[in-house]
Coordinates of C-alpha atoms in Angstrom, one line a residue:
Chain A
S13 CA 11.8 -13.4 17.0
Q14 CA 9.5 -11.1 15.2
T15 CA 6.2 -12.3 13.6
I16 CA 3.5 -10.6 11.7
H17 CA -0.1 -11.8 11.8
Q18 CA -2.7 -10.8 9.3
W19 CA -6.3 -11.9 9.1
P20 CA -8.6 -13.0 7.8
A21 CA -6.9 -15.1 5.1
T22 CA -9.9 -14.9 2.7
L23 CA -12.9 -12.6 2.7
V24 CA -15.9 -12.4 0.4
Q25 CA -17.9 -9.2 0.7
P26 CA -20.8 -7.6 -1.2
V27 CA -20.4 -4.3 -2.9
G28 CA -21.2 -1.4 -0.6
S29 CA -20.3 -3.3 2.6
P30 CA -17.6 -2.2 5.1
L31 CA -14.2 -3.7 5.4
S32 CA -11.8 -4.1 8.2
L33 CA -8.5 -6.0 7.8
E34 CA -6.2 -6.3 10.8
C35 CA -2.5 -6.7 11.1
T36 CA -0.3 -7.1 14.2
V37 CA 3.4 -7.4 14.7
E38 CA 5.1 -9.1 17.6
G39 CA 8.6 -9.1 18.8
T40 CA 9.6 -5.6 17.8
S41 CA 8.9 -2.0 18.8
N42 CA 8.2 1.1 16.7
P43 CA 8.1 -0.7 13.4
N44 CA 7.3 0.9 10.1
L45 CA 4.0 -0.6 8.9
Y46 CA 2.7 -1.0 5.4
W47 CA -0.4 -2.1 3.4
Y48 CA 0.1 -3.3 -0.1
R49 CA -2.4 -4.5 -2.7
Q50 CA -1.7 -7.1 -5.4
A51 CA -4.1 -7.7 -8.3
A52 CA -4.2 -11.2 -9.7
G53 CA -0.9 -11.9 -11.5
R54 CA 0.4 -8.4 -11.0
G55 CA 2.9 -6.6 -8.9
L56 CA 2.6 -4.9 -5.5
Q57 CA 1.1 -1.5 -5.1
L58 CA 1.8 0.4 -1.9
L59 CA -1.4 1.8 -0.4
F60 CA -0.4 3.1 3.0
Y61 CA 2.5 3.3 5.3
S62 CA 3.0 4.4 8.9
V63 CA 6.0 5.4 10.9
G64 CA 4.2 5.7 14.2
I65 CA 0.9 5.6 16.1
G66 CA -1.6 7.8 14.4
Q67 CA 0.7 8.6 11.5
I68 CA -0.6 7.4 8.2
S69 CA 0.6 8.3 4.7
S70 CA -1.3 7.4 1.6
E71 CA 0.4 6.6 -1.6
V72 CA -2.7 6.6 -3.9
P73 CA -6.1 8.1 -3.7
Q74 CA -8.7 5.4 -3.2
N75 CA -11.7 4.1 -1.4
L76 CA -9.7 2.7 1.5
S77 CA -8.3 4.2 4.7
A78 CA -5.8 2.9 7.3
S79 CA -5.3 3.5 11.0
R80 CA -2.7 2.6 13.5
P81 CA -4.3 2.7 17.0
Q82 CA -1.4 0.9 18.7
D83 CA 2.3 0.7 18.0
R84 CA 2.1 -2.8 16.5
Q85 CA -1.4 -2.8 15.0
F86 CA -2.3 -1.6 11.5
I87 CA -5.9 -1.7 10.2
L88 CA -7.1 -1.3 6.7
S89 CA -10.7 -0.1 6.3
S90 CA -13.4 0.9 3.9
K91 CA -16.9 2.3 4.5
K92 CA -18.3 1.0 1.3
L93 CA -16.4 -1.6 -0.9
L94 CA -16.2 -1.3 -4.6
L95 CA -15.7 -4.1 -7.1
S96 CA -12.3 -2.7 -7.9
D97 CA -11.3 -3.2 -4.3
S98 CA -10.9 -6.9 -4.9
G99 CA -7.4 -8.2 -4.6
F100 CA -4.7 -9.7 -2.4
Y101 CA -3.9 -7.4 0.5
L102 CA -0.5 -7.7 2.2
C103 CA 0.6 -6.1 5.5
A104 CA 4.3 -5.7 6.0
W105 CA 6.7 -4.3 8.5
S106 CA 10.2 -3.0 8.7
P107 CA 12.5 -2.0 11.5
L108 CA 12.4 1.8 12.3
G109 CA 15.6 3.5 11.4
Q110 CA 17.8 4.4 8.5
G111 CA 19.3 2.3 5.8
D112 CA 18.4 -0.9 4.2
E113 CA 15.7 -2.5 6.2
K114 CA 14.0 -5.4 4.6
L115 CA 10.2 -5.6 4.5
F116 CA 8.7 -8.6 6.1
F117 CA 5.3 -9.6 4.8
G118 CA 2.3 -11.2 6.3
S119 CA 0.5 -14.1 4.7
G120 CA -2.1 -11.9 3.0
T121 CA -5.8 -11.5 2.7
Q122 CA -7.6 -12.5 -0.5
L123 CA -10.6 -10.1 -0.8
S124 CA -13.3 -10.7 -3.3
V125 CA -15.9 -8.1 -3.7
L126 CA -19.1 -9.4 -5.4
Chain B
G18 CA 8.0 8.3 -11.6
E19 CA 10.9 6.0 -11.6
S20 CA 10.2 2.3 -11.3
V21 CA 11.7 -1.1 -11.3
G22 CA 10.8 -3.3 -14.2
L23 CA 11.4 -6.9 -15.4
H24 CA 12.4 -8.3 -18.8
L25 CA 10.7 -11.6 -18.7
P26 CA 7.2 -12.2 -17.3
T27 CA 7.5 -16.0 -17.4
L28 CA 10.5 -18.3 -17.3
S29 CA 10.3 -22.0 -17.7
V30 CA 13.3 -24.2 -16.8
Q31 CA 14.1 -27.8 -16.5
E32 CA 14.6 -29.2 -13.0
G33 CA 18.3 -29.2 -12.3
D34 CA 19.1 -26.4 -14.7
N35 CA 20.2 -23.0 -13.6
S36 CA 17.7 -20.1 -13.7
I37 CA 18.4 -16.4 -14.3
I38 CA 15.8 -13.8 -13.6
N39 CA 16.5 -10.3 -14.8
C40 CA 15.4 -6.9 -13.6
A41 CA 16.0 -3.4 -14.9
Y42 CA 15.8 -0.4 -12.7
S43 CA 15.7 3.3 -13.7
N44 CA 16.5 5.1 -10.4
S45 CA 20.2 5.7 -10.3
A46 CA 19.9 6.9 -6.7
S47 CA 18.7 3.5 -5.5
D48 CA 21.2 2.1 -3.0
Y49 CA 19.8 -1.2 -2.0
F50 CA 18.0 -4.0 -3.9
I51 CA 16.1 -7.0 -2.8
W52 CA 14.7 -10.1 -4.3
Y53 CA 11.5 -11.7 -3.0
K54 CA 9.9 -15.0 -3.8
Q55 CA 6.1 -15.3 -3.7
E56 CA 4.4 -18.7 -3.8
S57 CA 0.8 -18.8 -4.7
G58 CA -1.6 -17.4 -2.1
K59 CA 1.3 -16.4 0.2
G60 CA 3.1 -13.2 1.1
P61 CA 6.5 -12.5 -0.5
Q62 CA 9.5 -13.9 1.2
F63 CA 12.9 -12.3 1.3
I64 CA 15.5 -14.2 -0.7
I65 CA 18.6 -12.1 -0.9
D66 CA 19.7 -8.5 -0.9
I67 CA 22.6 -6.4 -2.2
R68 CA 23.9 -2.9 -1.6
S69 CA 24.9 -0.6 -4.4
N70 CA 28.6 -0.8 -3.3
M71 CA 28.6 -4.4 -4.2
D72 CA 28.3 -6.1 -7.6
K73 CA 27.7 -9.7 -6.4
R74 CA 26.4 -11.5 -3.4
Q75 CA 25.8 -15.2 -2.9
G76 CA 23.4 -17.1 -0.7
Q77 CA 22.4 -20.7 -0.6
R78 CA 21.9 -21.7 -4.3
V79 CA 21.2 -18.1 -5.2
T80 CA 23.4 -15.3 -6.4
V81 CA 22.4 -11.7 -7.1
L82 CA 24.4 -9.6 -9.5
L83 CA 24.2 -5.9 -9.8
N84 CA 25.4 -3.9 -12.8
K85 CA 25.1 -0.2 -11.9
T86 CA 26.5 0.9 -15.3
V87 CA 23.4 -0.5 -17.1
K88 CA 21.1 -0.5 -14.1
H89 CA 20.5 -4.2 -14.2
L90 CA 19.9 -6.7 -11.5
S91 CA 19.7 -10.4 -11.8
L92 CA 18.9 -13.4 -9.6
Q93 CA 20.6 -16.7 -10.4
I94 CA 19.2 -19.9 -8.9
A95 CA 21.5 -22.9 -9.2
A96 CA 20.2 -26.4 -9.7
T97 CA 16.6 -25.2 -9.9
Q98 CA 14.1 -27.4 -8.0
P99 CA 10.3 -27.8 -8.2
G100 CA 10.1 -25.9 -4.9
D101 CA 11.6 -22.9 -6.6
S102 CA 8.4 -22.4 -8.7
A103 CA 7.0 -19.1 -7.7
V104 CA 6.8 -15.5 -8.7
Y105 CA 10.0 -13.5 -8.1
F106 CA 10.0 -9.8 -7.5
C107 CA 12.9 -7.4 -7.5
A108 CA 12.6 -4.3 -5.5
E109 CA 14.7 -1.2 -5.0
N110 CA 14.9 0.7 -1.8
K111 CA 15.3 4.4 -1.8
W112 CA 15.6 6.1 1.6
N113 CA 13.4 9.1 2.1
N114 CA 12.1 11.0 5.1
A115 CA 9.3 8.5 5.6
G116 CA 11.7 5.7 5.9
N117 CA 12.1 2.5 4.0
M118 CA 10.2 2.7 0.7
L119 CA 10.4 -0.3 -1.6
T120 CA 9.4 0.0 -5.2
F121 CA 8.6 -3.4 -6.7
G122 CA 8.9 -4.7 -10.2
G123 CA 6.1 -6.5 -11.9
G124 CA 7.4 -10.0 -11.1
T125 CA 8.6 -13.0 -13.1
R126 CA 6.9 -16.3 -12.8
L127 CA 9.4 -19.2 -12.7
M128 CA 8.0 -22.6 -13.7
V129 CA 10.2 -25.6 -13.1
K130 CA 9.5 -28.6 -15.3
P131 CA 10.2 -32.1 -13.7

């Protein structure tokens, strides 16, 4: 069966520090991969998605970047965190292909920038 | 852009009663809809989905209804239990060249009173 791992679960970082969140998927090949952000009590905002190694699309301009160095690895990064980067970050995957694939989410990372 | 929205931000129900969570969508080209449940501090979990060629689909204690005429989606939970307390998101899936792109609504918080 497929599983998605996301870490760390919580992170407190000072303003201006770098960020690296990692997500890996097991049990599937060539997944679509996604990073979402969720502000407290709010909905989900799509940040990045990837349909293959090295292929990254950004949905909104921001202080963050994403990379996909391996087929089942997706990394969210920042060189210098801002206060506004605080939030709940979710990695997700879906099967590659057409139609109505569901998104499967990781357990999330609660990032607090102080 | 087009988006998925929700009528009620918070719904409080008595344990054992039925719950109905509503969602309005504006994209008439959307062909697939999903309901997710998100418990506090966790990633969203898939509940049930429905294609646009259907108007009703049932799962275990849950039913999703789709009214394409008025672009309305609802999630019905029978005999609501305390474990159903969570935030519920509807999402529409519109296929594009990048693959599976879900647009999420703002979410409804369901509170179950014992």
